[in-house]
Short mmCIF file of C-alpha atoms in Angstrom, two decimals:
data_model
loop_
_atom_site.label_atom_id
_atom_site.label_comp_id
_atom_site.label_asym_id
_atom_site.label_seq_id
_atom_site.Cartn_x
_atom_site.Cartn_y
_atom_site.Cartn_z
CA GLU H 1 0.06 0.02 -0.26
CA ILE H 2 1.20 3.01 -0.59
CA VAL H 3 1.20 5.70 2.27
CA MET H 4 0.43 9.28 1.45
CA THR H 5 2.32 11.88 3.25
CA GLN H 6 1.47 15.68 3.57
CA SER H 7 2.93 19.49 5.41
CA PRO H 8 1.79 21.02 7.04
CA ASP H 9 -0.88 20.16 8.99
CA THR H 10 -2.41 23.82 8.82
CA LEU H 11 -0.79 26.90 6.41
CA SER H 12 -2.44 29.93 7.87
CA VAL H 13 -2.16 32.55 4.62
CA SER H 14 -3.77 36.07 3.99
CA PRO H 15 -6.18 36.67 0.67
CA GLY H 16 -4.08 37.50 -2.60
CA ASP H 17 -0.91 35.66 -0.78
CA ARG H 18 0.59 32.35 -2.32
CA ALA H 19 0.04 29.27 -0.20
CA THR H 20 2.32 26.68 -1.46
CA LEU H 21 0.88 22.64 -0.19
CA SER H 22 3.19 19.81 0.09
CA CYS H 23 2.73 15.91 -0.53
CA ARG H 24 4.80 13.32 -0.67
CA ALA H 25 4.37 9.71 -1.49
CA SER H 26 6.49 6.22 0.11
CA GLN H 27 7.17 5.22 -3.28
CA SER H 28 7.02 6.57 -7.07
CA LEU H 29 3.71 7.80 -8.74
CA SER H 30 5.18 8.08 -12.62
CA GLY H 31 2.74 10.75 -11.79
CA ASN H 32 -0.91 9.01 -11.10
CA LEU H 33 -1.53 12.22 -8.15
CA ALA H 34 -4.47 13.79 -7.84
CA TRP H 35 -5.14 16.72 -5.52
CA TYR H 36 -8.98 17.90 -4.55
CA GLN H 37 -10.82 20.76 -2.36
CA GLN H 38 -12.96 20.19 0.43
CA LYS H 39 -14.85 23.10 2.18
CA PRO H 40 -17.25 21.83 4.98
CA GLY H 41 -20.14 20.41 5.07
CA GLN H 42 -19.37 19.59 1.58
CA ALA H 43 -18.06 16.68 -1.00
CA PRO H 44 -14.34 16.38 -2.11
CA ARG H 45 -14.16 18.62 -5.27
CA LEU H 46 -11.10 16.96 -7.53
CA LEU H 47 -8.76 20.03 -8.82
CA ILE H 48 -5.86 18.41 -10.06
CA TYR H 49 -4.91 15.34 -11.76
CA GLY H 50 -2.08 13.84 -13.69
CA ALA H 51 -0.04 16.13 -10.99
CA SER H 52 0.00 19.69 -13.21
CA THR H 53 -3.41 19.16 -15.09
CA ARG H 54 -6.48 21.34 -14.15
CA ALA H 55 -9.71 19.40 -14.03
CA THR H 56 -12.45 21.04 -16.10
CA GLY H 57 -13.73 24.45 -14.67
CA ILE H 58 -10.38 24.74 -11.96
CA PRO H 59 -9.04 28.56 -12.26
CA ALA H 60 -5.72 29.29 -13.78
CA ARG H 61 -4.32 30.47 -9.49
CA PHE H 62 -4.28 26.68 -8.99
CA SER H 63 -1.22 24.68 -10.51
CA GLY H 64 0.52 21.50 -9.71
CA SER H 65 4.22 20.25 -9.99
CA GLY H 66 6.34 17.65 -8.90
CA SER H 67 7.24 13.72 -10.24
CA GLY H 68 8.17 10.76 -8.78
CA THR H 69 7.35 10.78 -4.72
CA GLU H 70 7.21 14.62 -4.49
CA PHE H 71 4.39 17.10 -5.43
CA THR H 72 3.36 20.26 -4.78
CA LEU H 73 -0.14 22.05 -5.08
CA THR H 74 -0.04 26.44 -5.30
CA ILE H 75 -2.56 28.76 -5.20
CA SER H 76 -1.56 31.50 -6.01
CA SER H 77 -3.19 34.53 -5.44
CA LEU H 78 -5.95 33.03 -2.32
CA GLN H 79 -9.30 33.83 -2.72
CA SER H 80 -11.91 34.24 0.26
CA GLU H 81 -13.55 31.15 -1.67
CA ASP H 82 -10.53 29.01 -1.64
CA PHE H 83 -10.20 28.43 2.04
CA ALA H 84 -10.85 24.55 2.78
CA VAL H 85 -8.49 21.18 3.69
CA TYR H 86 -7.14 19.81 0.42
CA TYR H 87 -6.52 16.04 0.40
CA CYS H 88 -3.79 14.63 -2.32
CA GLN H 89 -4.00 10.85 -3.55
CA GLN H 90 -2.42 8.48 -5.68
CA TYR H 91 -4.24 6.36 -8.15
CA TYR H 92 -0.71 4.61 -9.13
CA LEU H 93 -0.74 1.46 -7.01
CA TRP H 94 -4.34 0.18 -6.35
CA PRO H 95 -6.04 -0.87 -4.71
CA PRO H 96 -5.99 0.60 -2.92
CA TRP H 97 -6.38 4.41 -3.71
CA THR H 98 -4.88 6.08 -0.83
CA PHE H 99 -5.02 9.66 -0.05
CA GLY H 100 -2.55 11.93 1.97
CA PRO H 101 -4.60 13.68 5.16
CA GLY H 102 -4.65 16.43 3.93
CA THR H 103 -3.69 20.50 4.31
CA LYS H 104 -6.36 23.03 5.78
CA VAL H 105 -5.85 26.04 4.76
CA GLU H 106 -6.99 28.74 7.45
CA VAL H 107 -7.34 32.79 7.07
CA LYS H 108 -4.30 34.16 8.42
CA GLN W 1 -23.06 17.15 -17.05
CA VAL W 2 -22.01 14.53 -14.77
CA HIS W 3 -24.77 14.51 -11.39
CA LEU W 4 -24.63 12.12 -7.78
CA VAL W 5 -27.43 12.15 -5.97
CA GLN W 6 -27.11 9.77 -2.65
CA SER W 7 -30.00 9.13 -0.50
CA GLY W 8 -30.64 10.71 2.51
CA ALA W 9 -29.41 10.05 6.15
CA GLU W 10 -29.50 7.17 8.52
CA VAL W 11 -29.16 6.32 12.32
CA LYS W 12 -28.29 2.56 12.97
CA LYS W 13 -27.51 0.65 15.62
CA PRO W 14 -24.31 -1.57 16.39
CA GLY W 15 -24.78 -4.98 14.46
CA ALA W 16 -27.41 -3.32 12.10
CA SER W 17 -26.51 -3.10 8.17
CA VAL W 18 -27.19 -0.09 6.07
CA LYS W 19 -27.64 0.26 2.24
CA VAL W 20 -26.97 3.50 0.51
CA SER W 21 -28.17 4.64 -3.33
CA CYS W 22 -25.96 6.27 -5.23
CA LYS W 23 -28.26 7.56 -8.32
CA VAL W 24 -26.06 8.99 -11.44
CA SER W 25 -27.36 11.31 -14.62
CA GLY W 26 -24.90 12.06 -17.28
CA TYR W 27 -22.56 9.96 -17.23
CA SER W 28 -22.41 6.85 -18.56
CA LEU W 29 -21.08 4.12 -16.46
CA SER W 30 -19.82 1.33 -19.53
CA GLY W 31 -16.17 1.41 -19.12
CA SER W 32 -16.18 3.12 -15.81
CA SER W 33 -17.52 2.49 -12.39
CA ILE W 34 -18.82 3.75 -9.17
CA HIS W 35 -17.09 3.72 -6.05
CA TRP W 36 -17.66 4.16 -1.97
CA LEU W 37 -15.33 5.60 -0.11
CA ARG W 38 -16.11 7.51 3.47
CA GLN W 39 -14.90 10.13 5.83
CA ALA W 40 -15.05 9.70 9.70
CA PRO W 41 -15.92 13.22 11.68
CA GLY W 42 -13.03 15.16 11.27
CA ARG W 43 -10.61 12.58 9.52
CA GLY W 44 -9.74 12.25 6.08
CA LEU W 45 -10.57 9.73 3.46
CA GLU W 46 -11.14 6.13 2.97
CA TRP W 47 -11.33 4.57 0.12
CA MET W 48 -14.08 1.64 0.21
CA GLY W 49 -14.54 -0.14 -2.80
CA GLY W 50 -15.92 -0.14 -6.22
CA PHE W 51 -16.47 -2.64 -9.01
CA GLU W 52 -13.29 -3.15 -11.39
CA PRO W 53 -15.06 -3.27 -15.18
CA GLU W 54 -11.86 -4.89 -16.83
CA ALA W 55 -11.47 -7.42 -14.51
CA ASP W 56 -15.65 -7.80 -13.58
CA GLU W 57 -15.21 -8.23 -10.26
CA THR W 58 -15.79 -5.53 -7.00
CA ILE W 59 -12.34 -4.55 -5.41
CA PHE W 60 -12.31 -3.86 -1.49
CA ALA W 61 -10.22 -2.54 1.23
CA GLN W 62 -9.35 -5.40 3.50
CA SER W 63 -10.87 -3.60 6.38
CA PHE W 64 -14.16 -3.49 4.38
CA GLN W 65 -14.17 -7.73 3.36
CA GLY W 66 -16.82 -9.54 4.39
CA ARG W 67 -18.86 -6.69 5.41
CA LEU W 68 -19.40 -4.78 2.20
CA THR W 69 -21.84 -5.26 -0.72
CA VAL W 70 -21.53 -3.04 -3.54
CA THR W 71 -23.97 -3.49 -6.88
CA GLU W 72 -24.89 -1.69 -9.82
CA ASP W 73 -27.88 -1.11 -12.01
CA THR W 74 -27.25 -0.12 -15.31
CA SER W 75 -30.59 -0.15 -15.77
CA THR W 76 -31.69 2.52 -13.73
CA ASP W 77 -27.74 4.25 -13.16
CA THR W 78 -28.23 3.63 -9.49
CA ALA W 79 -25.23 2.00 -7.49
CA TYR W 80 -25.80 0.84 -3.81
CA MET W 81 -23.32 0.50 -0.93
CA GLU W 82 -24.47 -1.48 1.69
CA LEU W 83 -22.27 -2.02 4.91
CA SER W 84 -23.19 -4.97 7.61
CA SER W 85 -22.41 -5.47 10.92
CA LEU W 86 -22.13 -2.12 12.32
CA ARG W 87 -20.01 -0.46 14.99
CA SER W 88 -19.70 2.93 16.28
CA ASP W 89 -16.62 3.99 14.44
CA ASP W 90 -18.48 3.19 11.30
CA THR W 91 -19.77 6.54 12.12
CA ALA W 92 -19.13 8.91 8.94
CA VAL W 93 -20.08 10.18 5.74
CA TYR W 94 -20.07 7.53 2.88
CA TYR W 95 -19.73 9.50 -0.66
CA CYS W 96 -19.81 7.75 -4.54
CA ALA W 97 -17.88 8.86 -7.00
CA THR W 98 -17.30 7.83 -10.69
CA TRP W 99 -13.84 6.20 -11.48
CA MET W 100 -13.24 5.43 -14.85
CA VAL W 101 -11.01 2.40 -16.06
CA GLY W 102 -7.58 3.06 -15.87
CA TYR W 103 -4.81 5.76 -14.35
CA ASN W 104 -7.59 7.99 -12.83
CA PRO W 105 -8.97 9.25 -10.47
CA PHE W 106 -12.38 10.05 -9.15
CA GLU W 107 -14.06 12.67 -10.98
CA SER W 108 -17.66 13.54 -9.42
CA TRP W 109 -18.64 12.98 -6.28
CA GLY W 110 -22.04 12.65 -4.69
CA GLN W 111 -23.15 15.28 -2.18
CA GLY W 112 -22.93 12.11 0.57
CA THR W 113 -24.90 10.49 3.40
CA LEU W 114 -24.21 10.54 6.79
CA VAL W 115 -24.23 7.31 8.84
CA THR W 116 -24.55 7.72 11.93
CA VAL W 117 -24.18 4.02 14.49
CA SER W 118 -25.29 4.58 17.64
CA SER W 119 -27.02 2.27 20.62
#
């Protein structure tokens, strides 16, 4: 089973600032990495797949990068609607599909 | 536009079973399937199981083996998840999500169904 870790647990950011979230896998994913956004009381929403491809309708301020075992989600200029929890997920080796524990992005 | 609508919240006693439905619209289950995930209160996401069309079999997380049943009715575009022998730590929001066969993420999600297990 591939174990996913994320850092930091919580990121305090001011609106308009850049946010950088990290995700690490216990083995190489060959780019099969997704990012999801989850707001309170809502289902997760797919943001990024293939490590760097934005899903349909996702604003350009969200970008993903990385390869192998190290990945990054960057939000270039945080908007009020971006404060949420972000999860990374591997879909390279399954079952099981596995998720990181999440990073909460909160208002500074 | 893909839309997944799940059945409503449930309260169950320990030892009982729960069945959650997921009605799919705007999406073909041909070459793809519905998977089930859950999220305990204040916790992260956990994949439970789903149908693998190429292998023509249902696959499960080891922790749910023997307790989880996942079915799809393609005539009504509805998927079902049934979890038996419920325990208090099964209290969670249960989600259905679409998965296309191969190296793909869970693209579209249902709104979630809260299942509370309490005596």
